[in-house]
């Protein structure tokens, strides 16, 4: 179990670092938005795995808040990009 847990931690850590790099270097705002959604999803997966491993449900409100922030953030970026594209036409 400990070896599997270490492999899971390593995979999520590498994915988080790659997402942060894409957020920093992303050439467009859409790249940054997708990378931030990926990072939020990774945080949610880690919290869900921690709940499953430790057998509790105390992190569910945090998961709901993170999901809401991700959805509202994606909607805001999509509206901003759509509005920007309409003004440049």
PDB file as gemmi writes it, atoms N, CA and C in Angstrom:
CRYST1    1.000    1.000    1.000  90.00  90.00  90.00 P 1                      
ATOM      1  N   UNK A   1       0.831  -1.199   0.000  1.00  0.00           N  
ATOM      2  CA  UNK A   1       0.000   0.000   0.000  1.00  0.00           C  
ATOM      3  C   UNK A   1       0.871   1.256   0.000  1.00  0.00           C  
ATOM      4  N   UNK A   2       1.978   1.258   0.733  1.00  0.00           N  
ATOM      5  CA  UNK A   2       2.836   2.434   0.796  1.00  0.00           C  
ATOM      6  C   UNK A   2       3.507   2.712  -0.541  1.00  0.00           C  
ATOM      7  N   UNK A   3       3.890   1.676  -1.262  1.00  0.00           N  
ATOM      8  CA  UNK A   3       4.521   1.862  -2.568  1.00  0.00           C  
ATOM      9  C   UNK A   3       3.514   2.460  -3.543  1.00  0.00           C  
ATOM     10  N   UNK A   4       2.301   1.960  -3.533  1.00  0.00           N  
ATOM     11  CA  UNK A   4       1.259   2.481  -4.406  1.00  0.00           C  
ATOM     12  C   UNK A   4       0.951   3.940  -4.068  1.00  0.00           C  
ATOM     13  N   UNK A   5       0.902   4.256  -2.793  1.00  0.00           N  
ATOM     14  CA  UNK A   5       0.651   5.629  -2.368  1.00  0.00           C  
ATOM     15  C   UNK A   5       1.762   6.566  -2.820  1.00  0.00           C  
ATOM     16  N   UNK A   6       2.996   6.127  -2.740  1.00  0.00           N  
ATOM     17  CA  UNK A   6       4.114   6.954  -3.196  1.00  0.00           C  
ATOM     18  C   UNK A   6       4.075   7.163  -4.711  1.00  0.00           C  
ATOM     19  N   UNK A   7       3.690   6.147  -5.458  1.00  0.00           N  
ATOM     20  CA  UNK A   7       3.569   6.287  -6.914  1.00  0.00           C  
ATOM     21  C   UNK A   7       2.462   7.282  -7.256  1.00  0.00           C  
ATOM     22  N   UNK A   8       1.341   7.205  -6.556  1.00  0.00           N  
ATOM     23  CA  UNK A   8       0.229   8.132  -6.789  1.00  0.00           C  
ATOM     24  C   UNK A   8       0.657   9.560  -6.476  1.00  0.00           C  
ATOM     25  N   UNK A   9       1.351   9.756  -5.375  1.00  0.00           N  
ATOM     26  CA  UNK A   9       1.829  11.085  -5.001  1.00  0.00           C  
ATOM     27  C   UNK A   9       2.794  11.624  -6.051  1.00  0.00           C  
ATOM     28  N   UNK A  10       3.679  10.776  -6.544  1.00  0.00           N  
ATOM     29  CA  UNK A  10       4.635  11.218  -7.559  1.00  0.00           C  
ATOM     30  C   UNK A  10       3.930  11.623  -8.846  1.00  0.00           C  
ATOM     31  N   UNK A  11       2.957  10.848  -9.277  1.00  0.00           N  
ATOM     32  CA  UNK A  11       2.238  11.162 -10.516  1.00  0.00           C  
ATOM     33  C   UNK A  11       1.470  12.472 -10.380  1.00  0.00           C  
ATOM     34  N   UNK A  12       0.766  12.652  -9.268  1.00  0.00           N  
ATOM     35  CA  UNK A  12       0.022  13.894  -9.067  1.00  0.00           C  
ATOM     36  C   UNK A  12       0.960  15.086  -8.925  1.00  0.00           C  
ATOM     37  N   UNK A  13       2.106  14.888  -8.303  1.00  0.00           N  
ATOM     38  CA  UNK A  13       3.064  15.988  -8.159  1.00  0.00           C  
ATOM     39  C   UNK A  13       3.619  16.418  -9.509  1.00  0.00           C  
ATOM     40  N   UNK A  14       3.973  15.462 -10.339  1.00  0.00           N  
ATOM     41  CA  UNK A  14       4.491  15.786 -11.668  1.00  0.00           C  
ATOM     42  C   UNK A  14       3.422  16.487 -12.496  1.00  0.00           C  
ATOM     43  N   UNK A  15       2.191  15.993 -12.431  1.00  0.00           N  
ATOM     44  CA  UNK A  15       1.100  16.629 -13.176  1.00  0.00           C  
ATOM     45  C   UNK A  15       0.843  18.046 -12.678  1.00  0.00           C  
ATOM     46  N   UNK A  16       0.917  18.265 -11.379  1.00  0.00           N  
ATOM     47  CA  UNK A  16       0.705  19.609 -10.830  1.00  0.00           C  
ATOM     48  C   UNK A  16       1.810  20.564 -11.268  1.00  0.00           C  
ATOM     49  N   UNK A  17       3.038  20.091 -11.266  1.00  0.00           N  
ATOM     50  CA  UNK A  17       4.152  20.942 -11.702  1.00  0.00           C  
ATOM     51  C   UNK A  17       4.000  21.294 -13.180  1.00  0.00           C  
ATOM     52  N   UNK A  18       3.614  20.340 -13.993  1.00  0.00           N  
ATOM     53  CA  UNK A  18       3.416  20.615 -15.418  1.00  0.00           C  
ATOM     54  C   UNK A  18       2.263  21.596 -15.645  1.00  0.00           C  
ATOM     55  N   UNK A  19       1.201  21.477 -14.855  1.00  0.00           N  
ATOM     56  CA  UNK A  19       0.088  22.418 -14.977  1.00  0.00           C  
ATOM     57  C   UNK A  19       0.503  23.822 -14.566  1.00  0.00           C  
ATOM     58  N   UNK A  20       1.284  23.937 -13.503  1.00  0.00           N  
ATOM     59  CA  UNK A  20       1.762  25.256 -13.069  1.00  0.00           C  
ATOM     60  C   UNK A  20       2.682  25.865 -14.133  1.00  0.00           C  
ATOM     61  N   UNK A  21       3.516  25.054 -14.738  1.00  0.00           N  
ATOM     62  CA  UNK A  21       4.378  25.553 -15.814  1.00  0.00           C  
ATOM     63  C   UNK A  21       3.534  26.074 -16.974  1.00  0.00           C  
ATOM     64  N   UNK A  22       2.464  25.365 -17.316  1.00  0.00           N  
ATOM     65  CA  UNK A  22       1.592  25.808 -18.405  1.00  0.00           C  
ATOM     66  C   UNK A  22       0.859  27.091 -18.012  1.00  0.00           C  
ATOM     67  N   UNK A  23       0.504  27.235 -16.742  1.00  0.00           N  
ATOM     68  CA  UNK A  23      -0.138  28.470 -16.290  1.00  0.00           C  
ATOM     69  C   UNK A  23       0.830  29.639 -16.430  1.00  0.00           C  
ATOM     70  N   UNK A  24       2.089  29.438 -16.100  1.00  0.00           N  
ATOM     71  CA  UNK A  24       3.075  30.509 -16.164  1.00  0.00           C  
ATOM     72  C   UNK A  24       3.462  30.819 -17.604  1.00  0.00           C  
ATOM     73  N   UNK A  25       3.723  29.803 -18.408  1.00  0.00           N  
ATOM     74  CA  UNK A  25       4.245  29.997 -19.761  1.00  0.00           C  
ATOM     75  C   UNK A  25       3.181  30.096 -20.831  1.00  0.00           C  
ATOM     76  N   UNK A  26       1.947  29.686 -20.529  1.00  0.00           N  
ATOM     77  CA  UNK A  26       0.914  29.586 -21.550  1.00  0.00           C  
ATOM     78  C   UNK A  26       0.839  30.782 -22.469  1.00  0.00           C  
ATOM     79  N   UNK A  27       0.903  30.570 -23.761  1.00  0.00           N  
ATOM     80  CA  UNK A  27       0.917  31.713 -24.666  1.00  0.00           C  
ATOM     81  C   UNK A  27      -0.418  32.464 -24.723  1.00  0.00           C  
ATOM     82  N   UNK A  28      -1.507  31.812 -24.424  1.00  0.00           N  
ATOM     83  CA  UNK A  28      -2.798  32.497 -24.485  1.00  0.00           C  
ATOM     84  C   UNK A  28      -3.548  32.309 -23.170  1.00  0.00           C  
ATOM     85  N   UNK A  29      -4.588  33.106 -23.021  1.00  0.00           N  
ATOM     86  CA  UNK A  29      -5.390  33.021 -21.809  1.00  0.00           C  
ATOM     87  C   UNK A  29      -6.156  31.697 -21.756  1.00  0.00           C  
ATOM     88  N   UNK A  30      -6.486  31.146 -22.904  1.00  0.00           N  
ATOM     89  CA  UNK A  30      -7.192  29.861 -22.911  1.00  0.00           C  
ATOM     90  C   UNK A  30      -6.294  28.728 -22.420  1.00  0.00           C  
ATOM     91  N   UNK A  31      -5.004  28.765 -22.789  1.00  0.00           N  
ATOM     92  CA  UNK A  31      -4.064  27.767 -22.275  1.00  0.00           C  
ATOM     93  C   UNK A  31      -3.967  27.852 -20.755  1.00  0.00           C  
ATOM     94  N   UNK A  32      -3.906  29.062 -20.254  1.00  0.00           N  
ATOM     95  CA  UNK A  32      -3.822  29.258 -18.802  1.00  0.00           C  
ATOM     96  C   UNK A  32      -5.101  28.804 -18.114  1.00  0.00           C  
ATOM     97  N   UNK A  33      -6.253  29.061 -18.736  1.00  0.00           N  
ATOM     98  CA  UNK A  33      -7.527  28.648 -18.141  1.00  0.00           C  
ATOM     99  C   UNK A  33      -7.642  27.121 -18.087  1.00  0.00           C  
ATOM    100  N   UNK A  34      -7.240  26.465 -19.155  1.00  0.00           N  
ATOM    101  CA  UNK A  34      -7.292  24.997 -19.169  1.00  0.00           C  
ATOM    102  C   UNK A  34      -6.329  24.421 -18.144  1.00  0.00           C  
ATOM    103  N   UNK A  35      -5.146  24.994 -18.040  1.00  0.00           N  
ATOM    104  CA  UNK A  35      -4.171  24.507 -17.064  1.00  0.00           C  
ATOM    105  C   UNK A  35      -4.654  24.727 -15.639  1.00  0.00           C  
ATOM    106  N   UNK A  36      -5.313  25.851 -15.382  1.00  0.00           N  
ATOM    107  CA  UNK A  36      -5.836  26.067 -14.022  1.00  0.00           C  
ATOM    108  C   UNK A  36      -6.978  25.101 -13.723  1.00  0.00           C  
ATOM    109  N   UNK A  37      -7.801  24.779 -14.720  1.00  0.00           N  
ATOM    110  CA  UNK A  37      -8.841  23.761 -14.518  1.00  0.00           C  
ATOM    111  C   UNK A  37      -8.225  22.397 -14.226  1.00  0.00           C  
ATOM    112  N   UNK A  38      -7.152  22.074 -14.931  1.00  0.00           N  
ATOM    113  CA  UNK A  38      -6.463  20.809 -14.678  1.00  0.00           C  
ATOM    114  C   UNK A  38      -5.900  20.781 -13.258  1.00  0.00           C  
ATOM    115  N   UNK A  39      -5.320  21.894 -12.825  1.00  0.00           N  
ATOM    116  CA  UNK A  39      -4.763  21.961 -11.479  1.00  0.00           C  
ATOM    117  C   UNK A  39      -5.856  21.834 -10.414  1.00  0.00           C  
ATOM    118  N   UNK A  40      -6.992  22.485 -10.631  1.00  0.00           N  
ATOM    119  CA  UNK A  40      -8.107  22.352  -9.687  1.00  0.00           C  
ATOM    120  C   UNK A  40      -8.625  20.914  -9.662  1.00  0.00           C  
ATOM    121  N   UNK A  41      -8.687  20.287 -10.810  1.00  0.00           N  
ATOM    122  CA  UNK A  41      -9.132  18.890 -10.867  1.00  0.00           C  
ATOM    123  C   UNK A  41      -8.166  17.971 -10.136  1.00  0.00           C  
ATOM    124  N   UNK A  42      -6.878  18.244 -10.261  1.00  0.00           N  
ATOM    125  CA  UNK A  42      -5.881  17.443  -9.540  1.00  0.00           C  
ATOM    126  C   UNK A  42      -6.030  17.611  -8.032  1.00  0.00           C  
ATOM    127  N   UNK A  43      -6.265  18.835  -7.592  1.00  0.00           N  
ATOM    128  CA  UNK A  43      -6.467  19.067  -6.155  1.00  0.00           C  
ATOM    129  C   UNK A  43      -7.698  18.308  -5.679  1.00  0.00           C  
ATOM    130  N   UNK A  44      -8.753  18.335  -6.475  1.00  0.00           N  
ATOM    131  CA  UNK A  44      -9.957  17.602  -6.094  1.00  0.00           C  
ATOM    132  C   UNK A  44      -9.702  16.095  -6.035  1.00  0.00           C  
ATOM    133  N   UNK A  45      -8.943  15.575  -6.984  1.00  0.00           N  
ATOM    134  CA  UNK A  45      -8.621  14.140  -6.978  1.00  0.00           C  
ATOM    135  C   UNK A  45      -7.784  13.763  -5.765  1.00  0.00           C  
ATOM    136  N   UNK A  46      -6.827  14.621  -5.406  1.00  0.00           N  
ATOM    137  CA  UNK A  46      -6.001  14.337  -4.225  1.00  0.00           C  
ATOM    138  C   UNK A  46      -6.854  14.357  -2.961  1.00  0.00           C  
ATOM    139  N   UNK A  47      -7.742  15.344  -2.845  1.00  0.00           N  
ATOM    140  CA  UNK A  47      -8.624  15.385  -1.673  1.00  0.00           C  
ATOM    141  C   UNK A  47      -9.556  14.174  -1.628  1.00  0.00           C  
ATOM    142  N   UNK A  48     -10.075  13.780  -2.789  1.00  0.00           N  
ATOM    143  CA  UNK A  48     -10.937  12.594  -2.831  1.00  0.00           C  
ATOM    144  C   UNK A  48     -10.182  11.323  -2.474  1.00  0.00           C  
ATOM    145  N   UNK A  49      -8.953  11.211  -2.950  1.00  0.00           N  
ATOM    146  CA  UNK A  49      -8.144  10.034  -2.609  1.00  0.00           C  
ATOM    147  C   UNK A  49      -7.815  10.023  -1.123  1.00  0.00           C  
ATOM    148  N   UNK A  50      -7.525  11.207  -0.579  1.00  0.00           N  
ATOM    149  CA  UNK A  50      -7.236  11.279   0.858  1.00  0.00           C  
ATOM    150  C   UNK A  50      -8.459  10.874   1.672  1.00  0.00           C  
ATOM    151  N   UNK A  51      -9.645  11.280   1.239  1.00  0.00           N  
ATOM    152  CA  UNK A  51     -10.866  10.871   1.939  1.00  0.00           C  
ATOM    153  C   UNK A  51     -11.068   9.360   1.856  1.00  0.00           C  
ATOM    154  N   UNK A  52     -10.807   8.786   0.686  1.00  0.00           N  
ATOM    155  CA  UNK A  52     -10.989   7.345   0.519  1.00  0.00           C  
ATOM    156  C   UNK A  52      -9.972   6.559   1.345  1.00  0.00           C  
ATOM    157  N   UNK A  53      -8.740   7.037   1.387  1.00  0.00           N  
ATOM    158  CA  UNK A  53      -7.704   6.317   2.136  1.00  0.00           C  
ATOM    159  C   UNK A  53      -7.978   6.375   3.631  1.00  0.00           C  
ATOM    160  N   UNK A  54      -8.357   7.563   4.128  1.00  0.00           N  
ATOM    161  CA  UNK A  54      -8.565   7.726   5.571  1.00  0.00           C  
ATOM    162  C   UNK A  54      -9.989   7.431   6.013  1.00  0.00           C  
ATOM    163  N   UNK A  55     -10.898   7.198   5.092  1.00  0.00           N  
ATOM    164  CA  UNK A  55     -12.249   6.783   5.428  1.00  0.00           C  
ATOM    165  C   UNK A  55     -13.086   7.858   6.113  1.00  0.00           C  
ATOM    166  N   UNK A  56     -13.035   9.085   5.615  1.00  0.00           N  
ATOM    167  CA  UNK A  56     -13.875  10.141   6.186  1.00  0.00           C  
ATOM    168  C   UNK A  56     -14.489  10.958   5.056  1.00  0.00           C  
ATOM    169  N   UNK A  57     -15.420  11.838   5.409  1.00  0.00           N  
ATOM    170  CA  UNK A  57     -16.075  12.685   4.413  1.00  0.00           C  
ATOM    171  C   UNK A  57     -16.013  14.156   4.800  1.00  0.00           C  
ATOM    172  N   UNK A  58     -15.062  14.540   5.599  1.00  0.00           N  
ATOM    173  CA  UNK A  58     -14.968  15.926   6.071  1.00  0.00           C  
ATOM    174  C   UNK A  58     -14.559  16.900   4.983  1.00  0.00           C  
ATOM    175  N   UNK A  59     -13.976  16.433   3.910  1.00  0.00           N  
ATOM    176  CA  UNK A  59     -13.483  17.315   2.855  1.00  0.00           C  
ATOM    177  C   UNK A  59     -14.500  17.584   1.751  1.00  0.00           C  
ATOM    178  N   UNK A  60     -15.695  17.056   1.871  1.00  0.00           N  
ATOM    179  CA  UNK A  60     -16.703  17.247   0.825  1.00  0.00           C  
ATOM    180  C   UNK A  60     -17.058  18.717   0.627  1.00  0.00           C  
ATOM    181  N   UNK A  61     -17.249  19.526   1.686  1.00  0.00           N  
ATOM    182  CA  UNK A  61     -17.520  20.957   1.433  1.00  0.00           C  
ATOM    183  C   UNK A  61     -16.381  21.652   0.681  1.00  0.00           C  
ATOM    184  N   UNK A  62     -15.164  21.284   0.986  1.00  0.00           N  
ATOM    185  CA  UNK A  62     -14.017  21.871   0.284  1.00  0.00           C  
ATOM    186  C   UNK A  62     -14.050  21.460  -1.192  1.00  0.00           C  
ATOM    187  N   UNK A  63     -14.375  20.215  -1.464  1.00  0.00           N  
ATOM    188  CA  UNK A  63     -14.481  19.755  -2.848  1.00  0.00           C  
ATOM    189  C   UNK A  63     -15.559  20.519  -3.601  1.00  0.00           C  
ATOM    190  N   UNK A  64     -16.686  20.763  -2.960  1.00  0.00           N  
ATOM    191  CA  UNK A  64     -17.768  21.508  -3.611  1.00  0.00           C  
ATOM    192  C   UNK A  64     -17.351  22.944  -3.916  1.00  0.00           C  
ATOM    193  N   UNK A  65     -16.650  23.578  -2.993  1.00  0.00           N  
ATOM    194  CA  UNK A  65     -16.195  24.953  -3.216  1.00  0.00           C  
ATOM    195  C   UNK A  65     -15.176  25.003  -4.354  1.00  0.00           C  
ATOM    196  N   UNK A  66     -14.252  24.060  -4.374  1.00  0.00           N  
ATOM    197  CA  UNK A  66     -13.252  24.022  -5.453  1.00  0.00           C  
ATOM    198  C   UNK A  66     -13.937  23.800  -6.798  1.00  0.00           C  
ATOM    199  N   UNK A  67     -14.927  22.927  -6.840  1.00  0.00           N  
ATOM    200  CA  UNK A  67     -15.648  22.677  -8.093  1.00  0.00           C  
ATOM    201  C   UNK A  67     -16.395  23.931  -8.541  1.00  0.00           C  
ATOM    202  N   UNK A  68     -17.021  24.637  -7.612  1.00  0.00           N  
ATOM    203  CA  UNK A  68     -17.743  25.865  -7.965  1.00  0.00           C  
ATOM    204  C   UNK A  68     -16.793  26.934  -8.482  1.00  0.00           C  
ATOM    205  N   UNK A  69     -15.637  27.083  -7.841  1.00  0.00           N  
ATOM    206  CA  UNK A  69     -14.650  28.056  -8.299  1.00  0.00           C  
ATOM    207  C   UNK A  69     -14.176  27.706  -9.710  1.00  0.00           C  
ATOM    208  N   UNK A  70     -13.947  26.430  -9.973  1.00  0.00           N  
ATOM    209  CA  UNK A  70     -13.523  26.008 -11.305  1.00  0.00           C  
ATOM    210  C   UNK A  70     -14.566  26.291 -12.369  1.00  0.00           C  
ATOM    211  N   UNK A  71     -15.821  26.005 -12.067  1.00  0.00           N  
ATOM    212  CA  UNK A  71     -16.893  26.241 -13.038  1.00  0.00           C  
ATOM    213  C   UNK A  71     -17.057  27.727 -13.300  1.00  0.00           C  
ATOM    214  N   UNK A  72     -17.136  28.525 -12.239  1.00  0.00           N  
ATOM    215  CA  UNK A  72     -17.323  29.966 -12.422  1.00  0.00           C  
ATOM    216  C   UNK A  72     -16.117  30.614 -13.095  1.00  0.00           C  
ATOM    217  N   UNK A  73     -14.935  30.123 -12.800  1.00  0.00           N  
ATOM    218  CA  UNK A  73     -13.743  30.632 -13.468  1.00  0.00           C  
ATOM    219  C   UNK A  73     -13.750  30.324 -14.954  1.00  0.00           C  
ATOM    220  N   UNK A  74     -14.126  29.121 -15.311  1.00  0.00           N  
ATOM    221  CA  UNK A  74     -14.187  28.742 -16.727  1.00  0.00           C  
ATOM    222  C   UNK A  74     -15.241  29.557 -17.466  1.00  0.00           C  
ATOM    223  N   UNK A  75     -16.386  29.773 -16.831  1.00  0.00           N  
ATOM    224  CA  UNK A  75     -17.441  30.577 -17.454  1.00  0.00           C  
ATOM    225  C   UNK A  75     -16.963  32.014 -17.647  1.00  0.00           C  
ATOM    226  N   UNK A  76     -16.283  32.559 -16.666  1.00  0.00           N  
ATOM    227  CA  UNK A  76     -15.789  33.934 -16.765  1.00  0.00           C  
ATOM    228  C   UNK A  76     -14.776  34.084 -17.893  1.00  0.00           C  
ATOM    229  N   UNK A  77     -13.859  33.143 -17.995  1.00  0.00           N  
ATOM    230  CA  UNK A  77     -12.857  33.213 -19.059  1.00  0.00           C  
ATOM    231  C   UNK A  77     -13.521  33.053 -20.423  1.00  0.00           C  
ATOM    232  N   UNK A  78     -14.480  32.147 -20.532  1.00  0.00           N  
ATOM    233  CA  UNK A  78     -15.166  31.942 -21.808  1.00  0.00           C  
ATOM    234  C   UNK A  78     -15.931  33.202 -22.218  1.00  0.00           C  
ATOM    235  N   UNK A  79     -16.573  33.849 -21.271  1.00  0.00           N  
ATOM    236  CA  UNK A  79     -17.295  35.093 -21.586  1.00  0.00           C  
ATOM    237  C   UNK A  79     -16.327  36.201 -21.987  1.00  0.00           C  
ATOM    238  N   UNK A  80     -15.204  36.297 -21.299  1.00  0.00           N  
ATOM    239  CA  UNK A  80     -14.207  37.314 -21.624  1.00  0.00           C  
ATOM    240  C   UNK A  80     -13.647  37.106 -23.022  1.00  0.00           C  
ATOM    241  N   UNK A  81     -13.307  35.870 -23.356  1.00  0.00           N  
ATOM    242  CA  UNK A  81     -12.739  35.576 -24.674  1.00  0.00           C  
ATOM    243  C   UNK A  81     -13.786  35.804 -25.761  1.00  0.00           C  
ATOM    244  N   UNK A  82     -15.016  35.418 -25.501  1.00  0.00           N  
ATOM    245  CA  UNK A  82     -16.074  35.617 -26.495  1.00  0.00           C  
ATOM    246  C   UNK A  82     -16.320  37.106 -26.711  1.00  0.00           C  
ATOM    247  N   UNK A  83     -16.321  37.883 -25.654  1.00  0.00           N  
ATOM    248  CA  UNK A  83     -16.527  39.322 -25.773  1.00  0.00           C  
ATOM    249  C   UNK A  83     -15.358  39.984 -26.502  1.00  0.00           C  
ATOM    250  N   UNK A  84     -14.129  39.527 -26.212  1.00  0.00           N  
ATOM    251  CA  UNK A  84     -12.953  40.077 -26.869  1.00  0.00           C  
ATOM    252  C   UNK A  84     -12.959  39.748 -28.362  1.00  0.00           C  
ATOM    253  N   UNK A  85     -13.395  38.533 -28.715  1.00  0.00           N  
ATOM    254  CA  UNK A  85     -13.448  38.138 -30.124  1.00  0.00           C  
ATOM    255  C   UNK A  85     -14.500  38.936 -30.891  1.00  0.00           C  
ATOM    256  N   UNK A  86     -15.608  39.296 -30.240  1.00  0.00           N  
ATOM    257  CA  UNK A  86     -16.656  40.079 -30.920  1.00  0.00           C  
ATOM    258  C   UNK A  86     -16.199  41.504 -31.186  1.00  0.00           C  
ATOM    259  N   UNK A  87     -15.385  42.068 -30.330  1.00  0.00           N  
ATOM    260  CA  UNK A  87     -14.948  43.448 -30.516  1.00  0.00           C  
ATOM    261  C   UNK A  87     -13.852  43.575 -31.568  1.00  0.00           C  
ATOM    262  N   UNK A  88     -13.097  42.521 -31.817  1.00  0.00           N  
ATOM    263  CA  UNK A  88     -12.011  42.586 -32.800  1.00  0.00           C  
ATOM    264  C   UNK A  88     -12.496  42.294 -34.221  1.00  0.00           C  
ATOM    265  N   UNK A  89     -13.721  41.825 -34.373  1.00  0.00           N  
ATOM    266  CA  UNK A  89     -14.238  41.481 -35.717  1.00  0.00           C  
ATOM    267  C   UNK A  89     -14.563  42.711 -36.515  1.00  0.00           C  
TER     268      UNK A  89                                                      
END                                                                             
